[in-house]
Amino acid sequence: LMLISSAPAQCTAEEFLWGTATSAYQIEGAWDVDGKGMSIWDEFVRRNGTTIKDNSTADIACRSYEKYKEDVQLLKQLGVNSYRFSISWPRVLPNGTLAGGINEKGIQYYVNLVDELLANGIQPLATLYHWDLPLTLQNEFQGWESEQIIPHFVDYAKLMFERLGDKVKWWLTFNEPWVFTVLGYGLGAHAPGTKDLVNTVYIVSHNLLRAHAKAYRLYEKDFKPRQQGKVGITLNGAYVLPKNTSSELDKKAAQRSMEFSFSWYSDPVYFGDYPEEMKTRIGNKSAAAGLPKSRLPEFTAEEKAELKGSSDFFGLNYYTSSLAEHKILSNDGGYYDDQDIVSTMDPSWPGSGSPWLKVTPFGIREGIKWLSARYDNPPLVVTENGVSDNDGTTSDQHRIDFYREYIGNVTQAKNEFKCNVVGYFAWSLMDNFEWAEGYTEYFGIVAVDFNDPERPRTLKDSAKWYRDFIAAEMTTQAPATTPKAGSIV
Ligand code: GBH
């Protein structure tokens, strides 16, 4: 007999989410169509001296703004039960603010996409912010550098919950805050191209965390009772190993490295505050540099309470591992020096089409275990995982090998180590604009011909493999009446 009789009535088993992911700026094109406002990426790719590798833009990209029905048919061919996409904030609010006016045509695009998905039996998972900030908000007050952005983000989130929330049950506030903070405002490699690792990165992260908490609480209070959806945030990071495995200092450095990437965001979201290691190390370095207070801002008691527990599931974008070596660095260099870590890669790890991405399948298993242990086994969705090459070939055996190995390790984390993994999304549905790398690194399981104005799509071998793999997985899933390890209450 199964011991399920005490399960509350609302405890229904949910299907494991098998999906693919994309983001608005990377695929939509139509950058100035139907009333869309400019985003910081539309400006960044046009800026003189900006280093987009091939000098390209995503003005046209995959033309998904026009071709969304074709995209949904691709998803249908793949047999996925879910699709992760992002909403372009300036497409729905061209000036970034409610006061600046709602672009109904922009909203209609997302309503159409969601309707098309649902009509084909595919669950939408929507990301509110995948880096394409309305340019007006950057110009007016430097975007995430100012707390003035918080109410505007909450207005935008509210509008989307109102217009799409009866159909979208999975929401992400932010995609990879680490990336848009460090690459966008710290290193200047991404929009808006600001370069300040010393102070700005910490302020930007502080503001986005406060905005996340407010959007989460708004949904919880005003929408969740009726809409019954889930809101989370998606974080990226590497599973970090000690460079010298017998060095206690390197072992601590490896932990610290993950605290400076994942936990910078997930400790506030799950515990209500930054990791102790960040507070003491940045505090000490600030004092040593003669500053009156820490460069790491502090949350108020109210903000801590609002943040603590502000996520219904852990969104994880996972690609690669790295090595950490303990080394005391400067007091005034900012984010990287604050960690007292030299970060490297093991030369024996196989490469990919991206210098930062080494094929390290064990890392996704160990990363999920590390996060599950630290945050008390939250429901976890792998919201991105994938690999690049530089030619976009459809004979992509290397990608099949990658997915087989990485998914195998995700399965191990779930089944053997009892981590509460409830979904997996391959990055990406199709080749697209890879940010500062333009169209020189391809992550798609579907190829897009960027030389053809029609942007025709072709399934790669990996797409066929993924289709067959998930079909087999779905048929071996327990029947819907039996609660599974991966079900969310
Ligand atoms: C994700 O970022 C993004 O969400 C997605 O939009 C993107 O297309 C996809 O992955 C593939 O890249 O050497 O310091 O400049 C992945 C995580 C982390 C990858 C930062 C690029 C640059 C490291 N990113 N990394 S650095």
Coordinates of C-alpha atoms and ligand atoms in Angstrom, one line a residue:
L1 CA 0.0 0.0 0.0
M2 CA 1.2 3.5 -0.8
L3 CA 1.4 5.9 2.0
I4 CA -0.2 8.8 0.3
S5 CA -3.5 9.1 2.1
S6 CA -2.4 12.0 4.2
A7 CA -1.5 14.1 1.2
P8 CA -3.5 17.4 1.2
A9 CA -6.1 17.7 -1.6
Q10 CA -4.1 20.3 -3.5
C11 CA -1.1 18.0 -3.6
T12 CA -1.2 16.8 -7.1
A13 CA 1.6 15.2 -8.9
E14 CA 2.9 17.4 -11.7
E15 CA 4.7 16.3 -14.8
F16 CA 8.5 16.8 -14.9
L17 CA 9.0 19.8 -17.2
W18 CA 11.0 18.9 -20.3
G19 CA 11.6 21.9 -22.4
T20 CA 13.8 24.2 -24.3
A21 CA 14.6 27.9 -23.6
T22 CA 15.2 31.2 -25.5
S23 CA 15.1 34.9 -24.7
A24 CA 13.4 37.8 -26.3
Y25 CA 16.4 39.8 -27.5
Q26 CA 18.2 36.8 -28.8
I27 CA 15.4 35.5 -31.1
E28 CA 12.6 38.0 -31.7
G29 CA 14.1 40.6 -34.0
A30 CA 11.4 43.3 -34.8
W31 CA 13.4 45.6 -32.7
D32 CA 11.5 48.7 -33.7
V33 CA 8.2 47.2 -34.9
D34 CA 4.6 47.8 -33.6
G35 CA 5.5 50.4 -31.1
K36 CA 8.3 48.6 -29.3
G37 CA 10.7 51.0 -27.4
M38 CA 14.4 50.6 -27.4
S39 CA 16.2 48.4 -24.9
I40 CA 19.8 49.0 -23.6
W41 CA 20.8 46.1 -26.0
D42 CA 19.4 47.9 -29.0
E43 CA 21.5 50.9 -28.1
F44 CA 24.6 48.9 -27.0
V45 CA 24.9 47.0 -30.3
R46 CA 24.8 50.4 -32.1
R47 CA 27.3 52.2 -29.9
N48 CA 30.5 53.2 -31.5
G49 CA 33.4 51.1 -30.2
T50 CA 31.2 48.4 -28.7
T51 CA 32.8 45.0 -29.2
I52 CA 30.1 42.7 -30.5
K53 CA 32.4 40.2 -32.0
D54 CA 31.0 40.2 -35.6
N55 CA 29.6 43.7 -35.3
S56 CA 26.1 42.2 -35.5
T57 CA 22.9 43.2 -33.9
A58 CA 19.7 41.3 -33.0
D59 CA 17.5 43.7 -35.1
I60 CA 16.3 40.7 -37.1
A61 CA 17.8 37.7 -35.2
C62 CA 15.6 34.6 -35.7
R63 CA 12.5 36.7 -36.6
S64 CA 10.5 34.9 -33.9
Y65 CA 8.3 38.0 -33.6
E66 CA 6.8 36.9 -36.9
K67 CA 7.5 33.2 -36.8
Y68 CA 6.3 32.3 -33.3
K69 CA 3.8 29.8 -34.8
E70 CA 6.5 28.1 -36.6
D71 CA 8.6 28.0 -33.4
V72 CA 5.7 26.4 -31.5
Q73 CA 5.4 23.8 -34.3
L74 CA 9.1 23.0 -33.7
L75 CA 8.4 22.6 -30.0
K76 CA 5.6 20.3 -30.9
Q77 CA 7.9 18.2 -33.2
L78 CA 10.3 18.0 -30.3
G79 CA 7.6 16.7 -28.0
V80 CA 8.5 19.0 -25.2
N81 CA 5.8 19.8 -22.6
S82 CA 7.2 23.2 -21.7
Y83 CA 8.9 26.3 -23.2
R84 CA 10.9 29.0 -21.5
F85 CA 10.8 32.4 -23.2
S86 CA 11.3 35.9 -22.0
I87 CA 9.2 39.0 -22.3
S88 CA 10.8 42.2 -23.7
W89 CA 10.0 44.9 -21.2
P90 CA 10.3 47.8 -23.8
R91 CA 8.0 45.9 -26.2
V92 CA 5.1 46.1 -23.6
L93 CA 6.2 49.4 -21.9
P94 CA 8.1 51.3 -24.6
N95 CA 9.2 53.9 -22.1
G96 CA 9.7 51.5 -19.3
T97 CA 7.0 53.0 -17.1
L98 CA 3.2 52.6 -16.9
A99 CA 3.0 56.4 -17.1
G100 CA 4.7 56.2 -20.5
G101 CA 1.9 54.1 -21.9
I102 CA 1.2 50.4 -22.5
N103 CA 1.9 49.0 -26.0
E104 CA -1.1 46.8 -26.5
K105 CA 0.4 45.3 -29.7
G106 CA 3.4 44.2 -27.8
I107 CA 1.3 42.5 -25.1
Q108 CA -0.7 40.9 -27.8
Y109 CA 2.4 39.2 -29.2
Y110 CA 2.9 37.4 -25.9
V111 CA -0.7 36.6 -25.5
N112 CA -0.6 35.0 -29.0
L113 CA 2.5 33.1 -28.2
V114 CA 1.1 31.8 -24.9
D115 CA -2.2 30.8 -26.5
E116 CA -0.3 29.0 -29.3
L117 CA 1.7 27.1 -26.7
L118 CA -1.3 26.1 -24.7
A119 CA -3.2 25.1 -27.8
N120 CA -0.4 22.7 -28.5
G121 CA -0.2 21.3 -24.9
I122 CA 3.0 23.2 -24.0
Q123 CA 3.4 24.9 -20.6
P124 CA 4.8 28.4 -20.8
L125 CA 7.5 29.5 -18.4
A126 CA 8.0 33.2 -18.7
T127 CA 11.1 35.3 -17.7
L128 CA 10.3 38.9 -17.0
Y129 CA 13.9 40.2 -17.4
H130 CA 16.4 38.6 -19.6
W131 CA 18.6 41.7 -19.8
D132 CA 16.7 44.0 -22.2
L133 CA 16.1 46.9 -20.0
P134 CA 14.0 49.8 -21.5
L135 CA 16.7 52.3 -22.6
T136 CA 14.7 55.2 -21.1
L137 CA 15.3 53.8 -17.6
Q138 CA 19.0 53.6 -18.2
N139 CA 19.2 57.1 -19.6
E140 CA 17.1 58.6 -16.8
F141 CA 18.8 57.1 -13.8
Q142 CA 21.4 54.5 -14.9
G143 CA 18.9 51.6 -14.7
W144 CA 19.7 49.1 -12.0
E145 CA 22.2 51.5 -10.4
S146 CA 19.3 53.5 -8.9
E147 CA 16.6 52.3 -6.5
Q148 CA 14.2 54.4 -8.6
I149 CA 13.9 51.4 -10.9
I150 CA 12.3 49.2 -8.2
P151 CA 8.7 50.5 -8.5
H152 CA 8.9 50.5 -12.3
F153 CA 9.9 46.8 -12.3
V154 CA 7.1 46.0 -10.0
D155 CA 4.6 47.9 -12.2
Y156 CA 5.9 45.9 -15.2
A157 CA 5.6 42.6 -13.3
K158 CA 2.1 43.4 -12.2
L159 CA 1.0 44.2 -15.7
M160 CA 2.3 40.9 -16.9
F161 CA 0.7 39.0 -14.0
E162 CA -2.6 40.8 -14.9
R163 CA -2.5 40.1 -18.6
L164 CA -0.8 36.7 -18.8
G165 CA -1.2 35.2 -15.3
D166 CA -4.4 33.3 -16.0
K167 CA -2.4 31.3 -18.5
V168 CA 1.3 31.4 -17.4
K169 CA 1.9 29.4 -14.2
W170 CA 5.6 29.5 -14.1
W171 CA 7.4 32.9 -13.7
L172 CA 11.0 34.0 -13.4
T173 CA 11.7 37.5 -12.3
F174 CA 15.4 37.6 -13.5
N175 CA 17.6 35.6 -15.7
E176 CA 21.2 35.4 -14.3
P177 CA 21.5 38.6 -12.2
W178 CA 25.2 37.8 -11.9
V179 CA 25.7 38.2 -15.6
F180 CA 23.9 41.5 -16.1
T181 CA 25.5 42.8 -13.0
V182 CA 29.1 41.8 -13.5
L183 CA 29.2 41.8 -17.3
G184 CA 26.8 44.7 -17.8
Y185 CA 27.7 47.1 -15.0
G186 CA 31.1 45.7 -13.8
L187 CA 33.2 44.7 -16.9
G188 CA 31.2 46.5 -19.5
A189 CA 31.1 43.6 -21.9
H190 CA 27.3 43.6 -22.0
A191 CA 24.8 46.4 -22.1
P192 CA 24.8 49.0 -20.6
G193 CA 28.6 48.8 -20.8
T194 CA 29.3 50.3 -17.4
K195 CA 32.7 49.4 -15.9
D196 CA 32.8 49.5 -12.1
L197 CA 33.5 46.4 -10.2
V198 CA 34.2 48.3 -7.0
N199 CA 30.8 49.7 -6.0
T200 CA 28.3 49.6 -8.9
V201 CA 28.1 45.8 -9.1
Y202 CA 27.1 45.6 -5.4
I203 CA 24.5 48.4 -5.8
V204 CA 23.0 46.9 -8.9
S205 CA 22.6 43.5 -7.3
H206 CA 21.1 45.1 -4.2
N207 CA 18.5 46.9 -6.2
L208 CA 17.5 43.9 -8.3
L209 CA 17.2 41.8 -5.2
R210 CA 14.9 44.3 -3.7
A211 CA 12.9 44.5 -6.9
H212 CA 12.7 40.7 -7.0
A213 CA 11.3 40.5 -3.5
K214 CA 8.7 43.1 -4.1
A215 CA 7.5 41.4 -7.3
Y216 CA 7.4 38.0 -5.5
R217 CA 5.3 39.5 -2.6
L218 CA 3.0 41.2 -5.0
Y219 CA 2.3 38.0 -6.8
E220 CA 1.9 36.1 -3.6
K221 CA -0.6 38.6 -2.2
D222 CA -2.6 39.7 -5.2
F223 CA -2.3 36.9 -7.8
K224 CA -1.3 33.6 -6.3
P225 CA -4.5 32.9 -4.5
R226 CA -6.4 32.9 -7.7
Q227 CA -3.8 32.2 -10.4
Q228 CA -2.0 29.4 -8.4
G229 CA 1.3 29.9 -10.2
K230 CA 4.9 29.9 -9.0
V231 CA 7.5 32.7 -9.1
G232 CA 11.2 32.1 -8.9
I233 CA 14.6 33.6 -10.0
T234 CA 17.2 32.0 -12.2
L235 CA 20.8 32.0 -11.2
N236 CA 24.0 31.0 -12.9
G237 CA 27.3 29.8 -11.5
A238 CA 29.9 27.1 -11.8
Y239 CA 30.4 24.2 -9.5
V240 CA 33.9 25.1 -8.2
L241 CA 36.6 22.6 -7.2
P242 CA 39.7 23.4 -5.3
K243 CA 42.7 23.8 -7.6
N244 CA 44.9 21.9 -5.2
T245 CA 42.7 19.2 -3.8
S246 CA 44.8 18.7 -0.7
S247 CA 44.8 22.4 0.2
E248 CA 42.3 23.4 2.9
L249 CA 42.6 27.0 1.8
D250 CA 41.7 26.1 -1.8
K251 CA 38.8 24.0 -0.5
K252 CA 37.5 27.0 1.3
A253 CA 38.2 29.2 -1.7
A254 CA 36.0 26.8 -3.9
Q255 CA 33.1 27.2 -1.5
R256 CA 33.6 30.9 -1.3
S257 CA 33.6 31.2 -5.0
M258 CA 30.1 29.6 -5.2
E259 CA 29.0 32.0 -2.4
F260 CA 30.2 35.0 -4.4
S261 CA 28.2 33.7 -7.5
F262 CA 25.1 31.7 -6.6
S263 CA 24.7 32.7 -2.9
W264 CA 25.2 36.4 -3.6
Y265 CA 21.6 36.1 -4.8
S266 CA 20.2 32.9 -3.4
D267 CA 21.2 33.6 0.3
P268 CA 19.1 36.8 0.3
V269 CA 16.3 35.0 -1.5
Y270 CA 16.2 31.9 0.8
F271 CA 17.7 33.3 4.0
G272 CA 17.1 37.1 3.8
D273 CA 20.7 38.2 3.7
Y274 CA 24.1 38.0 1.9
P275 CA 26.5 35.2 2.7
E276 CA 28.6 35.8 5.8
E277 CA 31.8 35.3 3.7
M278 CA 30.8 38.3 1.5
K279 CA 29.9 40.5 4.4
T280 CA 33.1 39.9 6.3
R281 CA 35.5 39.9 3.4
I282 CA 34.1 43.0 1.6
G283 CA 33.6 44.7 5.0
N284 CA 37.3 44.0 6.0
K285 CA 38.6 45.1 2.6
S286 CA 36.5 48.3 2.7
A287 CA 37.9 49.1 6.2
A288 CA 41.4 48.3 5.1
A289 CA 41.0 50.7 2.1
G290 CA 39.9 53.5 4.6
L291 CA 36.3 53.6 3.6
P292 CA 33.8 54.6 6.3
K293 CA 31.5 51.6 5.5
S294 CA 31.4 48.4 3.6
R295 CA 31.0 48.6 -0.2
L296 CA 28.4 45.8 0.2
P297 CA 25.1 47.5 1.0
E298 CA 22.9 46.3 3.9
F299 CA 19.3 45.2 3.7
T300 CA 16.9 46.8 6.2
A301 CA 15.0 44.5 8.5
E302 CA 11.9 45.0 6.4
E303 CA 13.8 44.1 3.2
K304 CA 15.3 41.0 4.8
A305 CA 11.8 39.8 5.8
E306 CA 10.5 40.5 2.3
L307 CA 13.4 38.6 0.7
K308 CA 13.5 35.6 2.9
G309 CA 11.6 32.8 1.2
S310 CA 10.9 34.8 -1.9
S311 CA 11.1 31.9 -4.4
D312 CA 8.8 29.0 -5.1
F313 CA 11.5 27.1 -7.0
F314 CA 15.2 27.4 -7.7
G315 CA 16.0 28.3 -11.3
L316 CA 19.4 27.0 -12.3
N317 CA 21.3 27.8 -15.5
Y318 CA 24.2 25.4 -15.5
Y319 CA 27.0 25.1 -18.1
T320 CA 30.5 24.6 -16.7
S321 CA 32.8 24.1 -13.7
S322 CA 36.0 25.9 -12.6
L323 CA 38.9 25.7 -10.2
A324 CA 39.6 28.0 -7.3
E325 CA 43.0 28.8 -5.8
H326 CA 43.2 30.8 -2.5
K327 CA 45.2 34.0 -3.0
I328 CA 44.9 37.3 -1.0
L329 CA 44.2 40.0 -3.5
S330 CA 43.9 43.8 -3.3
N331 CA 41.6 45.7 -1.0
D332 CA 40.3 48.1 -3.7
G333 CA 40.0 46.1 -6.9
G334 CA 36.4 45.2 -6.4
Y335 CA 34.3 42.1 -7.1
Y336 CA 37.0 39.7 -8.2
D337 CA 39.7 40.8 -5.8
D338 CA 37.1 40.8 -3.0
Q339 CA 37.0 37.0 -3.3
D340 CA 40.7 36.4 -2.7
I341 CA 40.5 33.7 -5.4
V342 CA 42.4 33.0 -8.6
S343 CA 40.0 31.2 -10.9
T344 CA 41.1 28.8 -13.6
M345 CA 39.9 25.8 -15.7
D346 CA 41.4 22.3 -15.8
P347 CA 43.2 22.0 -19.1
S348 CA 42.1 18.4 -19.4
W349 CA 38.4 19.4 -19.5
P350 CA 37.1 19.2 -23.1
G351 CA 36.3 22.6 -24.7
S352 CA 33.3 23.9 -26.7
G353 CA 32.6 26.8 -29.0
S354 CA 32.8 29.2 -26.1
P355 CA 36.1 29.7 -24.2
W356 CA 34.3 29.9 -20.8
L357 CA 32.5 26.6 -21.3
K358 CA 34.3 23.4 -20.6
V359 CA 32.5 20.1 -20.8
T360 CA 32.2 19.0 -17.1
P361 CA 29.0 16.9 -16.7
F362 CA 29.8 16.0 -13.1
G363 CA 29.5 19.7 -12.3
I364 CA 25.8 19.9 -12.9
R365 CA 25.2 17.0 -10.5
E366 CA 27.5 18.4 -7.8
G367 CA 26.1 21.9 -8.3
I368 CA 22.5 20.7 -7.8
K369 CA 23.6 18.7 -4.7
W370 CA 25.4 21.8 -3.3
L371 CA 22.4 24.1 -3.8
S372 CA 19.9 21.5 -2.6
A373 CA 21.9 21.0 0.6
R374 CA 22.3 24.7 1.3
Y375 CA 18.7 25.6 0.6
D376 CA 17.0 22.6 2.1
N377 CA 16.1 20.8 -1.1
P378 CA 13.9 23.4 -2.8
P379 CA 12.1 22.4 -6.0
L380 CA 14.7 23.0 -8.6
V381 CA 14.3 23.6 -12.4
V382 CA 17.3 23.5 -14.6
T383 CA 16.2 26.5 -16.7
E384 CA 19.2 26.4 -19.1
N385 CA 21.8 23.8 -20.0
G386 CA 23.6 23.4 -23.3
V387 CA 26.7 23.7 -25.3
S388 CA 28.0 25.7 -28.3
D389 CA 30.0 25.2 -31.4
N390 CA 31.2 27.8 -33.9
D391 CA 29.7 26.5 -37.2
G392 CA 26.1 25.6 -36.2
T393 CA 26.4 22.3 -37.9
T394 CA 23.3 20.0 -37.9
S395 CA 25.7 17.0 -37.5
D396 CA 26.3 17.9 -33.9
Q397 CA 27.2 14.6 -32.3
H398 CA 29.2 16.6 -29.7
R399 CA 26.0 18.2 -28.5
I400 CA 24.2 14.8 -28.2
D401 CA 27.1 13.6 -26.1
F402 CA 26.9 16.7 -24.0
Y403 CA 23.2 16.4 -23.3
R404 CA 23.4 12.7 -22.6
E405 CA 26.1 13.2 -20.0
Y406 CA 24.7 16.3 -18.4
I407 CA 21.1 15.0 -18.3
G408 CA 22.4 11.7 -16.9
N409 CA 24.0 13.6 -14.1
V410 CA 20.8 15.6 -13.4
T411 CA 18.9 12.3 -13.2
Q412 CA 21.5 11.0 -10.8
A413 CA 21.1 14.1 -8.6
K414 CA 17.3 13.5 -8.6
N415 CA 17.1 9.8 -8.2
E416 CA 20.2 8.8 -6.3
F417 CA 20.8 11.9 -4.2
K418 CA 17.1 12.8 -3.9
C419 CA 17.4 16.4 -5.0
N420 CA 14.0 17.8 -5.8
V421 CA 14.6 18.5 -9.5
V422 CA 11.3 19.2 -11.3
G423 CA 12.3 20.4 -14.7
Y424 CA 15.0 20.7 -17.4
F425 CA 15.3 23.1 -20.2
A426 CA 17.8 22.8 -23.0
W427 CA 19.5 26.0 -24.1
S428 CA 18.6 26.7 -26.7
L429 CA 15.6 25.8 -28.9
M430 CA 17.5 27.4 -31.8
D431 CA 20.7 29.2 -32.8
N432 CA 20.4 32.8 -31.9
F433 CA 22.2 36.1 -31.1
E434 CA 24.8 35.2 -28.5
W435 CA 25.2 38.6 -26.9
A436 CA 28.8 40.0 -27.2
E437 CA 29.7 37.0 -29.3
G438 CA 27.0 37.9 -31.9
Y439 CA 26.4 35.0 -34.4
T440 CA 29.8 33.3 -33.8
E441 CA 28.7 30.8 -31.1
Y442 CA 25.7 28.6 -31.7
F443 CA 23.8 26.9 -28.8
G444 CA 20.7 25.7 -30.7
I445 CA 19.4 22.2 -31.1
V446 CA 17.7 23.7 -34.2
A447 CA 19.8 25.5 -36.8
V448 CA 18.8 28.8 -38.2
D449 CA 20.2 30.0 -41.5
F450 CA 21.2 33.6 -40.7
N451 CA 22.2 34.2 -44.4
D452 CA 18.7 33.6 -45.6
P453 CA 16.3 36.5 -45.0
E454 CA 13.6 34.0 -44.2
R455 CA 15.6 32.5 -41.3
P456 CA 14.7 28.9 -42.1
R457 CA 15.0 26.4 -39.2
T458 CA 16.3 22.9 -39.5
L459 CA 16.4 20.3 -36.7
K460 CA 20.0 19.3 -35.8
D461 CA 20.8 15.7 -34.9
S462 CA 20.7 16.8 -31.2
A463 CA 17.1 17.9 -31.6
K464 CA 16.2 14.5 -32.8
W465 CA 18.1 12.9 -30.0
Y466 CA 16.4 15.2 -27.4
R467 CA 13.0 14.4 -29.0
D468 CA 13.6 10.6 -28.7
F469 CA 15.1 10.9 -25.3
I470 CA 12.3 12.9 -23.7
A471 CA 9.6 10.8 -25.4
A472 CA 11.1 7.7 -23.7
E473 CA 11.3 9.6 -20.4
M474 CA 7.7 10.7 -20.5
T475 CA 6.4 7.3 -21.2
T476 CA 8.2 5.8 -18.3
Q477 CA 7.0 8.5 -15.9
A478 CA 4.6 7.4 -13.2
P479 CA 0.9 7.9 -13.9
A480 CA -0.4 11.3 -12.9
T481 CA -2.3 10.0 -9.9
T482 CA 0.9 8.8 -8.2
P483 CA 2.9 11.6 -6.4
K484 CA 6.5 11.5 -7.6
A485 CA 9.7 12.7 -6.0
G486 CA 9.6 15.7 -8.4
S487 CA 6.1 16.9 -7.5
I488 CA 5.6 20.4 -6.1
V489 CA 3.1 20.9 -3.4
Ligands
GBH1 C1 23.3 32.2 -20.5 O1 24.5 32.7 -19.9 C2 22.3 33.2 -20.9 O2 21.2 33.2 -20.0 C3 21.9 33.0 -22.3 O3 21.2 34.2 -22.7 C4 23.1 32.7 -23.2 O4 22.8 32.7 -24.5 C5 23.6 31.3 -22.8 O5 23.8 31.2 -21.4 C6 24.8 30.9 -23.5 O6 25.9 31.7 -23.1 O7 34.5 35.1 -19.3 O8 33.6 36.4 -17.5 O9 33.1 37.0 -19.7 C7 25.5 31.8 -19.6 C8 26.4 32.1 -18.5 C9 28.2 33.4 -17.8 C10 28.1 32.8 -20.1 C11 29.3 34.4 -18.1 C12 29.2 33.8 -20.4 C13 31.0 35.0 -19.6 C14 32.1 34.8 -18.7 N1 27.4 33.1 -18.9 N2 30.0 34.0 -19.3 S1 33.4 35.9 -18.8

